[in-house]
Amino acid sequence: MISRTYIAKRVADELEDGQIVNLGIGIPTLVPKFISDDKHIIFQSENGIINIGPAPKPGEPENPNIFDAGGSPATIKPGGQFIDSAKAFGLIRSGKVDVTVLGAVQVDAQGNIANWIIPNKMLVGFGGAMDLVTCAKEVIVAMEHTAKGQIKILDECTFPLTGAHCVSKIITELAVFHITDHGMVLTEISPKTTLDEVRAKTGAHFTVADNLKVSQIADEAVEV
Amino acid sequence: MAVETKTDKLMWPIEAIQPVKDGDTVVLGGFGPLGYPAQLVKALYLFSDAKDLHIALNAPNGMYLPTLDRLIAERASHLTTTFVRTSRAATKFFKEGKLTLTPQGTFAERLRAAGAGIPGFYTPVGIGTMVAKGKEVKEFNGRQYLLEEALNADVGFMQATKVDYDGNCYIEGAMKSFGALVPAASKYTVVEAEEIVPVGDIPSELITVSGIYIDGIVKVGMRHDQ
């Protein structure tokens, strides 16, 4: 759990005041609770909510008609709007979403992402992921660095793609990578890891930024 | 002011499913179990013989919507959907090549286009993936786009929060998602109403779907599939 909240906190730092952001299910849904108060960010949910709020607090009435794209109960903030799915995706396709944050089964050094099928094992489907990775201005993959030891960051995805050349950043509990025209660049590592560990757990070639940072986030301080 | 009400749209689910015939494209509203026309699907499964159906909806869910999974497995020959994970029937259709897996925004736009009289549209979504297979690609301003076609349905089933006797629908909150798109995309539409009210009760500004698109109204009996 600690690595998940660490990742969410790190993603929160990446988001900027005034942005319109779409969050995928899983780790990305933890991001809003770590947004600092000085940033005003509008979260859009592709099932038709502009300015979606957090889940109702215990004891607060739940409205069964307000839920997020994962089907979990949610709230809407003052000034938020409900729209149908054609409008929700019209907004996404026309480039109004600044950042989308989502998980991946595989992601590679060319910015390709695969998360809709594990061949011969599990078929998930696209949901709205394909629309989001194709059309959001910035695509951040937020995920655990490996899946039970399986390498997820590769030179080239081996699973069918959800999107081609679309990912700009990968944020894990160990590292932050930027995908550039000149390949993948390691820009930051977490305080609890080493460059050797990151290399061992990454299946892609990358260069190390001259000004490699060590993240200041202490994961013990991150509470769920 | 007394408003004359047309009540001939009110029907039982068993009447509502009568026009469904072999080979029809049936599109269903709902985002998961929410806004999903559980009662009409159950009636279609139990009281109709229609087969070779093409069923289209955002996401079947074997856990919440078991009747739909049986309907797909036993009576459909094709399925169009965006998300499959929790549906055994959909997973089987994928393996058998009977599933058109569609990005969610493309699915929504295919319905919108059908309701807008547009036969097809170009979208960048799916370029570089298996979605592009066999589709026309065209370049606009240096970017590649896929040709996707409208999804015209014979039958549409959806749910609304309030429906008046003329069929005007108010759909609350995020329940609008696909339910608001189904009626205009379908030749014949039946709505499941949580509440049925006199004409004029829903302020014109709050009508999500005009009654001109609605052929039948059934009263909701259950919120989810049971």
Short mmCIF file of C-alpha atoms in Angstrom, two decimals:
data_model
loop_
_atom_site.label_atom_id
_atom_site.label_comp_id
_atom_site.label_asym_id
_atom_site.label_seq_id
_atom_site.Cartn_x
_atom_site.Cartn_y
_atom_site.Cartn_z
CA MET A 1 0.00 0.00 0.00
CA ILE A 2 2.83 2.39 0.81
CA SER A 3 4.22 2.30 -2.70
CA ARG A 4 0.75 3.03 -4.12
CA THR A 5 0.31 6.15 -1.98
CA TYR A 6 3.89 7.21 -2.73
CA ILE A 7 3.12 7.04 -6.45
CA ALA A 8 -0.14 8.98 -6.02
CA LYS A 9 1.65 11.68 -4.02
CA ARG A 10 4.34 11.97 -6.66
CA VAL A 11 1.75 12.28 -9.43
CA ALA A 12 -0.07 14.97 -7.43
CA ASP A 13 3.13 17.05 -7.40
CA GLU A 14 3.27 16.77 -11.17
CA LEU A 15 -0.15 18.35 -11.75
CA GLU A 16 -0.38 22.09 -12.21
CA ASP A 17 -2.85 24.74 -11.14
CA GLY A 18 -5.65 25.25 -13.65
CA GLN A 19 -5.32 21.91 -15.40
CA ILE A 20 -8.19 19.65 -16.46
CA VAL A 21 -7.23 16.12 -15.45
CA ASN A 22 -8.70 12.68 -16.03
CA LEU A 23 -7.77 9.87 -13.63
CA GLY A 24 -7.92 6.18 -14.42
CA ILE A 25 -8.96 3.58 -11.89
CA GLY A 26 -6.55 2.10 -9.34
CA ILE A 27 -3.59 4.17 -8.12
CA PRO A 28 -4.66 7.34 -10.02
CA THR A 29 -7.88 7.61 -7.98
CA LEU A 30 -5.70 8.23 -4.89
CA VAL A 31 -4.17 11.35 -6.45
CA PRO A 32 -6.77 14.05 -5.50
CA LYS A 33 -6.23 13.68 -1.75
CA PHE A 34 -2.58 14.71 -2.21
CA ILE A 35 -3.18 17.85 -4.28
CA SER A 36 -1.94 20.86 -2.33
CA ASP A 37 -4.50 23.53 -1.45
CA ASP A 38 -2.92 26.19 -3.65
CA LYS A 39 -3.72 24.23 -6.80
CA HIS A 40 -7.15 24.38 -8.37
CA ILE A 41 -7.54 21.36 -10.62
CA ILE A 42 -10.70 20.26 -12.42
CA PHE A 43 -11.08 16.51 -12.53
CA GLN A 44 -13.10 15.19 -15.41
CA SER A 45 -14.63 11.72 -15.37
CA GLU A 46 -15.34 10.18 -18.76
CA ASN A 47 -18.67 8.77 -17.64
CA GLY A 48 -19.99 12.30 -17.80
CA ILE A 49 -18.87 14.50 -14.91
CA ILE A 50 -16.95 17.75 -15.21
CA ASN A 51 -15.52 18.67 -11.79
CA ILE A 52 -16.02 15.36 -10.04
CA GLY A 53 -15.41 15.35 -6.29
CA PRO A 54 -14.20 12.69 -3.87
CA ALA A 55 -16.23 9.71 -2.68
CA PRO A 56 -18.94 10.69 -0.16
CA LYS A 57 -17.62 10.65 3.41
CA PRO A 58 -18.98 7.94 5.74
CA GLY A 59 -22.41 9.06 6.89
CA GLU A 60 -22.85 11.47 3.98
CA PRO A 61 -25.80 10.65 1.73
CA GLU A 62 -24.82 8.76 -1.42
CA ASN A 63 -26.49 9.68 -4.69
CA PRO A 64 -26.67 6.50 -6.77
CA ASN A 65 -26.57 8.61 -9.94
CA ILE A 66 -23.18 10.11 -9.13
CA PHE A 67 -20.34 7.68 -9.63
CA ASP A 68 -16.91 7.62 -11.18
CA ALA A 69 -15.75 5.76 -14.28
CA GLY A 70 -14.84 2.78 -12.13
CA GLY A 71 -18.45 2.63 -10.89
CA SER A 72 -17.60 3.81 -7.35
CA PRO A 73 -19.78 6.40 -5.57
CA ALA A 74 -18.54 9.95 -6.09
CA THR A 75 -19.65 13.55 -5.59
CA ILE A 76 -19.81 16.58 -7.85
CA LYS A 77 -18.24 19.90 -6.86
CA PRO A 78 -20.14 23.22 -6.95
CA GLY A 79 -20.25 24.36 -10.56
CA GLY A 80 -19.67 20.88 -11.87
CA GLN A 81 -21.74 19.57 -14.76
CA PHE A 82 -23.22 16.25 -15.83
CA ILE A 83 -22.94 15.48 -19.54
CA ASP A 84 -23.66 12.45 -21.69
CA SER A 85 -20.87 10.17 -22.94
CA ALA A 86 -20.75 11.71 -26.43
CA LYS A 87 -20.04 15.13 -24.91
CA ALA A 88 -17.65 13.65 -22.34
CA PHE A 89 -15.55 12.10 -25.07
CA GLY A 90 -16.00 15.07 -27.36
CA LEU A 91 -14.27 17.05 -24.64
CA ILE A 92 -11.48 14.46 -24.48
CA ARG A 93 -11.08 14.09 -28.26
CA SER A 94 -10.96 17.83 -28.84
CA GLY A 95 -7.95 18.17 -26.52
CA LYS A 96 -9.56 19.86 -23.51
CA VAL A 97 -8.02 17.33 -21.13
CA ASP A 98 -4.53 18.50 -20.15
CA VAL A 99 -3.40 15.37 -18.37
CA THR A 100 -4.59 11.79 -18.12
CA VAL A 101 -3.11 9.52 -15.46
CA LEU A 102 -3.55 5.79 -15.85
CA GLY A 103 -2.01 2.42 -15.11
CA ALA A 104 -0.40 0.06 -17.59
CA VAL A 105 0.35 -3.60 -18.02
CA GLN A 106 3.33 -2.65 -20.19
CA VAL A 107 4.83 0.66 -21.23
CA ASP A 108 7.87 1.18 -23.41
CA ALA A 109 10.71 3.59 -24.15
CA GLN A 110 8.90 4.85 -27.27
CA GLY A 111 5.88 5.94 -25.29
CA ASN A 112 3.71 3.01 -26.29
CA ILE A 113 1.25 1.68 -23.72
CA ALA A 114 -0.52 -1.68 -23.43
CA ASN A 115 -3.23 -2.25 -20.87
CA TRP A 116 -6.25 -3.87 -22.50
CA ILE A 117 -5.24 -7.50 -22.86
CA ILE A 118 -2.80 -10.02 -21.44
CA PRO A 119 -2.79 -12.47 -24.34
CA ASN A 120 -4.11 -15.93 -23.46
CA LYS A 121 -4.66 -14.84 -19.90
CA MET A 122 -6.96 -11.89 -19.40
CA LEU A 123 -9.10 -9.75 -21.65
CA VAL A 124 -9.94 -6.39 -20.10
CA GLY A 125 -11.18 -4.20 -22.94
CA PHE A 126 -10.53 -0.56 -23.70
CA GLY A 127 -13.07 1.37 -21.67
CA GLY A 128 -12.11 5.00 -22.24
CA ALA A 129 -8.36 4.40 -22.03
CA MET A 130 -7.69 4.39 -25.76
CA ASP A 131 -9.51 7.70 -26.27
CA LEU A 132 -7.67 9.27 -23.34
CA VAL A 133 -4.13 8.21 -24.26
CA THR A 134 -4.67 9.29 -27.86
CA CYS A 135 -6.15 12.69 -27.15
CA ALA A 136 -5.01 14.05 -23.76
CA LYS A 137 -2.22 16.61 -24.08
CA GLU A 138 -0.08 14.72 -21.58
CA VAL A 139 -0.22 11.03 -20.65
CA ILE A 140 1.27 9.98 -17.31
CA VAL A 141 1.56 6.29 -16.54
CA ALA A 142 1.34 5.76 -12.78
CA MET A 143 2.02 2.19 -11.73
CA GLU A 144 4.08 -0.09 -9.56
CA HIS A 145 7.48 -0.56 -11.19
CA THR A 146 7.07 -4.31 -11.67
CA ALA A 147 4.13 -6.69 -11.34
CA LYS A 148 5.12 -9.41 -8.87
CA GLY A 149 8.64 -9.33 -10.26
CA GLN A 150 7.48 -9.15 -13.90
CA ILE A 151 9.18 -6.33 -15.82
CA LYS A 152 6.63 -3.80 -17.11
CA ILE A 153 8.87 -1.07 -18.55
CA LEU A 154 10.32 -2.38 -21.81
CA ASP A 155 12.16 -1.30 -24.95
CA GLU A 156 9.11 -2.37 -26.88
CA CYS A 157 5.70 -3.55 -25.64
CA THR A 158 5.02 -7.19 -26.49
CA PHE A 159 1.27 -7.00 -25.81
CA PRO A 160 -1.23 -5.36 -28.20
CA LEU A 161 -1.15 -1.57 -27.79
CA THR A 162 -3.71 0.74 -26.27
CA GLY A 163 -1.87 3.73 -27.70
CA ALA A 164 1.21 4.37 -29.81
CA HIS A 165 3.84 7.05 -29.00
CA CYS A 166 1.61 8.79 -26.49
CA VAL A 167 3.11 8.40 -23.00
CA SER A 168 5.21 11.31 -21.78
CA LYS A 169 6.04 10.28 -18.19
CA ILE A 170 6.24 7.09 -16.16
CA ILE A 171 5.95 7.45 -12.39
CA THR A 172 6.58 4.44 -10.14
CA GLU A 173 7.52 3.89 -6.50
CA LEU A 174 11.17 3.77 -7.60
CA ALA A 175 11.58 6.26 -10.40
CA VAL A 176 10.32 8.97 -12.72
CA PHE A 177 11.08 8.59 -16.44
CA HIS A 178 10.46 11.13 -19.17
CA ILE A 179 9.88 9.80 -22.67
CA THR A 180 11.58 12.11 -25.15
CA ASP A 181 12.36 12.11 -28.87
CA HIS A 182 15.82 10.92 -27.87
CA GLY A 183 14.61 7.99 -25.79
CA MET A 184 13.73 7.42 -22.17
CA VAL A 185 15.40 9.57 -19.52
CA LEU A 186 15.55 8.79 -15.80
CA THR A 187 14.96 12.12 -14.06
CA GLU A 188 14.31 11.09 -10.48
CA ILE A 189 14.66 8.16 -8.09
CA SER A 190 13.00 7.60 -4.75
CA PRO A 191 15.08 7.90 -1.56
CA LYS A 192 14.77 4.19 -0.83
CA THR A 193 16.24 2.89 -4.06
CA THR A 194 19.50 2.88 -6.00
CA LEU A 195 20.33 3.35 -9.64
CA ASP A 196 21.29 -0.33 -9.75
CA GLU A 197 17.89 -1.43 -8.48
CA VAL A 198 16.14 0.78 -11.04
CA ARG A 199 18.31 -0.67 -13.82
CA ALA A 200 17.64 -4.23 -12.64
CA LYS A 201 13.88 -3.71 -12.60
CA THR A 202 13.63 -1.82 -15.90
CA GLY A 203 13.63 -3.71 -19.21
CA ALA A 204 14.34 -0.66 -21.35
CA HIS A 205 17.44 1.32 -22.20
CA PHE A 206 17.46 4.75 -20.64
CA THR A 207 19.82 7.61 -20.03
CA VAL A 208 20.25 9.24 -16.64
CA ALA A 209 19.54 12.96 -16.49
CA ASP A 210 22.55 15.11 -15.59
CA ASN A 211 20.60 16.62 -12.74
CA LEU A 212 19.10 13.34 -11.45
CA LYS A 213 16.95 14.17 -8.45
CA VAL A 214 16.23 12.15 -5.36
CA SER A 215 12.57 12.54 -4.49
CA GLN A 216 11.85 14.41 -1.27
CA ILE A 217 8.72 12.43 -0.57
CA ALA A 218 9.17 10.29 2.52
CA ASP A 219 6.77 7.44 2.03
CA GLU A 220 6.39 6.88 5.78
CA ALA A 221 4.76 10.29 5.89
CA VAL A 222 2.18 9.34 3.33
CA GLU A 223 -1.00 8.13 4.91
CA VAL A 224 -3.85 6.52 3.06
CA MET B 1 -53.62 23.91 -16.50
CA ALA B 2 -54.94 20.54 -17.47
CA VAL B 3 -52.72 18.82 -19.95
CA GLU B 4 -54.18 16.10 -22.08
CA THR B 5 -52.00 13.04 -21.60
CA LYS B 6 -51.29 10.37 -24.11
CA THR B 7 -51.02 7.12 -22.26
CA ASP B 8 -50.60 4.77 -25.21
CA LYS B 9 -46.85 4.66 -24.61
CA LEU B 10 -47.25 2.95 -21.25
CA MET B 11 -46.71 -0.77 -21.55
CA TRP B 12 -45.61 -3.92 -19.78
CA PRO B 13 -42.11 -5.23 -20.47
CA ILE B 14 -43.61 -8.27 -22.20
CA GLU B 15 -45.36 -5.94 -24.70
CA ALA B 16 -42.28 -3.77 -25.05
CA ILE B 17 -40.16 -6.63 -26.39
CA GLN B 18 -42.71 -7.83 -29.01
CA PRO B 19 -41.24 -5.86 -31.94
CA VAL B 20 -37.77 -7.37 -31.45
CA LYS B 21 -37.08 -9.77 -34.30
CA ASP B 22 -34.30 -12.08 -35.48
CA GLY B 23 -31.15 -10.28 -36.54
CA ASP B 24 -32.02 -6.97 -34.87
CA THR B 25 -29.39 -4.63 -33.50
CA VAL B 26 -30.34 -3.96 -29.88
CA VAL B 27 -28.53 -1.16 -28.10
CA LEU B 28 -28.68 -0.83 -24.31
CA GLY B 29 -28.05 2.18 -22.10
CA GLY B 30 -26.12 2.03 -18.87
CA PHE B 31 -22.67 2.42 -17.44
CA GLY B 32 -22.16 -0.86 -15.65
CA PRO B 33 -25.34 -1.60 -13.69
CA LEU B 34 -26.29 2.08 -13.42
CA GLY B 35 -28.89 3.23 -15.92
CA TYR B 36 -29.02 -0.27 -17.34
CA PRO B 37 -32.51 -1.42 -18.45
CA ALA B 38 -32.50 -4.61 -16.39
CA GLN B 39 -36.19 -5.31 -16.66
CA LEU B 40 -36.42 -5.02 -20.44
CA VAL B 41 -33.37 -7.23 -20.91
CA LYS B 42 -34.90 -9.81 -18.59
CA ALA B 43 -38.17 -9.70 -20.56
CA LEU B 44 -36.24 -10.04 -23.82
CA TYR B 45 -34.45 -13.06 -22.43
CA LEU B 46 -37.51 -14.77 -20.97
CA PHE B 47 -40.38 -13.87 -23.31
CA SER B 48 -38.92 -13.39 -26.79
CA ASP B 49 -37.65 -15.93 -29.29
CA ALA B 50 -35.64 -13.37 -31.25
CA LYS B 51 -32.21 -14.72 -32.09
CA ASP B 52 -29.07 -13.75 -34.04
CA LEU B 53 -29.20 -10.44 -32.21
CA HIS B 54 -26.45 -7.87 -32.43
CA ILE B 55 -26.24 -6.51 -28.91
CA ALA B 56 -24.41 -3.23 -28.31
CA LEU B 57 -23.69 -1.62 -24.96
CA ASN B 58 -20.84 0.04 -23.12
CA ALA B 59 -19.98 -2.84 -20.83
CA PRO B 60 -21.57 -6.20 -20.06
CA ASN B 61 -20.85 -7.33 -16.52
CA GLY B 62 -21.29 -10.99 -15.69
CA MET B 63 -21.35 -10.26 -11.98
CA TYR B 64 -24.04 -7.57 -11.92
CA LEU B 65 -25.84 -8.46 -15.13
CA PRO B 66 -26.01 -12.27 -15.30
CA THR B 67 -29.19 -12.30 -17.43
CA LEU B 68 -27.44 -10.22 -20.07
CA ASP B 69 -24.57 -12.70 -20.14
CA ARG B 70 -27.08 -15.49 -20.78
CA LEU B 71 -28.86 -13.45 -23.46
CA ILE B 72 -25.55 -12.81 -25.23
CA ALA B 73 -24.44 -16.44 -24.97
CA GLU B 74 -27.72 -17.94 -26.13
CA ARG B 75 -29.31 -15.48 -28.52
CA ALA B 76 -26.75 -13.08 -29.92
CA SER B 77 -24.51 -13.60 -32.92
CA HIS B 78 -22.52 -10.39 -32.46
CA LEU B 79 -21.59 -8.03 -29.66
CA THR B 80 -20.27 -4.47 -29.71
CA THR B 81 -18.81 -3.25 -26.44
CA THR B 82 -15.92 -1.29 -24.91
CA PHE B 83 -15.10 -3.29 -21.80
CA VAL B 84 -15.16 -7.03 -21.34
CA ARG B 85 -13.33 -8.08 -18.22
CA THR B 86 -16.23 -9.20 -16.10
CA SER B 87 -18.30 -10.89 -18.80
CA ARG B 88 -17.69 -14.53 -19.59
CA ALA B 89 -19.98 -14.38 -22.65
CA ALA B 90 -18.14 -11.36 -24.07
CA THR B 91 -14.75 -12.99 -23.51
CA LYS B 92 -15.98 -16.06 -25.41
CA PHE B 93 -17.30 -13.84 -28.25
CA PHE B 94 -13.88 -12.19 -28.49
CA LYS B 95 -12.17 -15.56 -28.96
CA GLU B 96 -14.75 -16.53 -31.58
CA GLY B 97 -14.33 -13.28 -33.53
CA LYS B 98 -17.90 -12.17 -32.78
CA LEU B 99 -16.98 -9.12 -30.72
CA THR B 100 -16.39 -5.61 -32.03
CA LEU B 101 -14.28 -4.13 -29.24
CA THR B 102 -14.63 -0.36 -29.51
CA PRO B 103 -12.98 2.53 -27.67
CA GLN B 104 -15.58 4.05 -25.35
CA GLY B 105 -15.57 7.49 -26.97
CA THR B 106 -15.87 5.95 -30.41
CA PHE B 107 -18.82 3.86 -29.17
CA ALA B 108 -20.51 7.01 -27.84
CA GLU B 109 -19.84 8.90 -31.07
CA ARG B 110 -21.12 6.01 -33.21
CA LEU B 111 -24.43 6.31 -31.35
CA ARG B 112 -24.43 10.09 -31.54
CA ALA B 113 -23.70 9.96 -35.27
CA ALA B 114 -26.61 7.54 -35.79
CA GLY B 115 -28.90 9.98 -33.99
CA ALA B 116 -27.50 12.90 -35.97
CA GLY B 117 -27.99 11.34 -39.41
CA ILE B 118 -24.26 11.06 -40.02
CA PRO B 119 -23.14 7.73 -41.50
CA GLY B 120 -19.51 7.92 -40.38
CA PHE B 121 -16.80 10.11 -38.91
CA TYR B 122 -13.03 10.30 -38.60
CA THR B 123 -11.31 9.89 -35.23
CA PRO B 124 -7.65 9.63 -34.22
CA VAL B 125 -8.52 7.06 -31.54
CA GLY B 126 -7.26 3.59 -32.43
CA ILE B 127 -4.48 4.63 -34.84
CA GLY B 128 -1.51 2.31 -34.31
CA THR B 129 -3.65 -0.33 -32.56
CA MET B 130 -5.72 -3.30 -33.65
CA VAL B 131 -8.80 -1.05 -33.76
CA ALA B 132 -7.41 0.35 -37.03
CA LYS B 133 -7.39 -3.05 -38.72
CA GLY B 134 -9.28 -2.95 -42.01
CA LYS B 135 -10.42 0.66 -41.60
CA GLU B 136 -9.88 3.57 -43.94
CA VAL B 137 -7.18 5.97 -42.73
CA LYS B 138 -7.19 9.60 -43.81
CA GLU B 139 -4.81 12.41 -43.01
CA PHE B 140 -6.04 15.81 -41.86
CA ASN B 141 -3.48 18.53 -41.05
CA GLY B 142 -0.69 15.99 -40.82
CA ARG B 143 -2.44 13.69 -38.36
CA GLN B 144 -3.95 10.29 -39.15
CA TYR B 145 -7.60 9.50 -38.52
CA LEU B 146 -9.74 6.36 -38.80
CA LEU B 147 -13.11 6.14 -40.46
CA GLU B 148 -15.69 4.83 -38.00
CA GLU B 149 -19.33 4.17 -38.88
CA ALA B 150 -22.54 5.19 -37.15
CA LEU B 151 -24.21 2.50 -35.04
CA ASN B 152 -27.83 2.48 -36.15
CA ALA B 153 -30.00 0.32 -33.91
CA ASP B 154 -33.34 -1.34 -34.55
CA VAL B 155 -34.16 -1.42 -30.87
CA GLY B 156 -33.00 0.77 -27.97
CA PHE B 157 -33.61 0.12 -24.27
CA MET B 158 -32.55 2.59 -21.58
CA GLN B 159 -33.47 3.98 -18.18
CA ALA B 160 -34.51 7.42 -17.00
CA THR B 161 -35.17 9.05 -13.65
CA LYS B 162 -38.49 10.69 -14.59
CA VAL B 163 -40.59 10.12 -17.70
CA ASP B 164 -43.85 11.86 -18.56
CA TYR B 165 -46.73 10.24 -20.44
CA ASP B 166 -45.46 11.62 -23.74
CA GLY B 167 -42.14 9.91 -23.14
CA ASN B 168 -40.09 13.00 -22.32
CA CYS B 169 -37.21 11.86 -20.13
CA TYR B 170 -35.22 13.46 -17.37
CA ILE B 171 -32.05 11.48 -16.68
CA GLU B 172 -30.29 12.48 -13.48
CA GLY B 173 -26.56 12.85 -12.96
CA ALA B 174 -24.05 10.51 -14.49
CA MET B 175 -26.86 8.13 -15.45
CA LYS B 176 -27.07 10.14 -18.68
CA SER B 177 -23.87 8.53 -20.04
CA PHE B 178 -25.17 6.23 -22.77
CA GLY B 179 -28.87 6.30 -21.91
CA ALA B 180 -29.17 9.80 -23.36
CA LEU B 181 -27.68 8.61 -26.67
CA VAL B 182 -29.67 5.42 -27.21
CA PRO B 183 -33.10 6.87 -28.19
CA ALA B 184 -31.97 8.96 -31.16
CA ALA B 185 -29.82 6.08 -32.46
CA SER B 186 -32.71 3.58 -32.40
CA LYS B 187 -35.74 3.06 -34.65
CA TYR B 188 -37.76 1.79 -31.69
CA THR B 189 -36.99 2.84 -28.11
CA VAL B 190 -38.46 1.85 -24.78
CA VAL B 191 -37.50 3.62 -21.57
CA GLU B 192 -37.62 2.17 -18.08
CA ALA B 193 -38.91 4.96 -15.86
CA GLU B 194 -38.08 5.21 -12.18
CA GLU B 195 -41.02 7.60 -11.91
CA ILE B 196 -43.84 8.37 -14.34
CA VAL B 197 -45.25 11.90 -14.16
CA PRO B 198 -47.86 14.03 -15.96
CA VAL B 199 -46.82 15.94 -19.07
CA GLY B 200 -45.49 19.34 -18.02
CA ASP B 201 -44.10 18.04 -14.76
CA ILE B 202 -40.56 17.96 -16.13
CA PRO B 203 -39.58 21.56 -16.98
CA SER B 204 -38.73 21.83 -20.69
CA GLU B 205 -35.21 22.98 -19.82
CA LEU B 206 -34.62 19.73 -17.93
CA ILE B 207 -35.81 17.29 -20.57
CA THR B 208 -32.78 15.15 -21.40
CA VAL B 209 -34.49 13.18 -24.20
CA SER B 210 -37.58 14.33 -26.07
CA GLY B 211 -40.60 12.06 -26.10
CA ILE B 212 -40.56 12.11 -29.91
CA TYR B 213 -37.80 9.47 -29.66
CA ILE B 214 -39.66 7.28 -27.16
CA ASP B 215 -42.09 4.57 -28.30
CA GLY B 216 -42.72 2.82 -25.02
CA ILE B 217 -42.52 3.44 -21.28
CA VAL B 218 -42.27 0.74 -18.66
CA LYS B 219 -42.10 1.31 -14.94
CA VAL B 220 -38.84 0.28 -13.36
CA GLY B 221 -39.32 -2.71 -11.12
CA MET B 222 -35.76 -3.17 -10.01
CA ARG B 223 -32.68 -1.08 -10.14
CA HIS B 224 -30.24 -3.87 -10.96
CA ASP B 225 -30.41 -7.26 -12.57
CA GLN B 226 -31.65 -9.83 -10.08
#
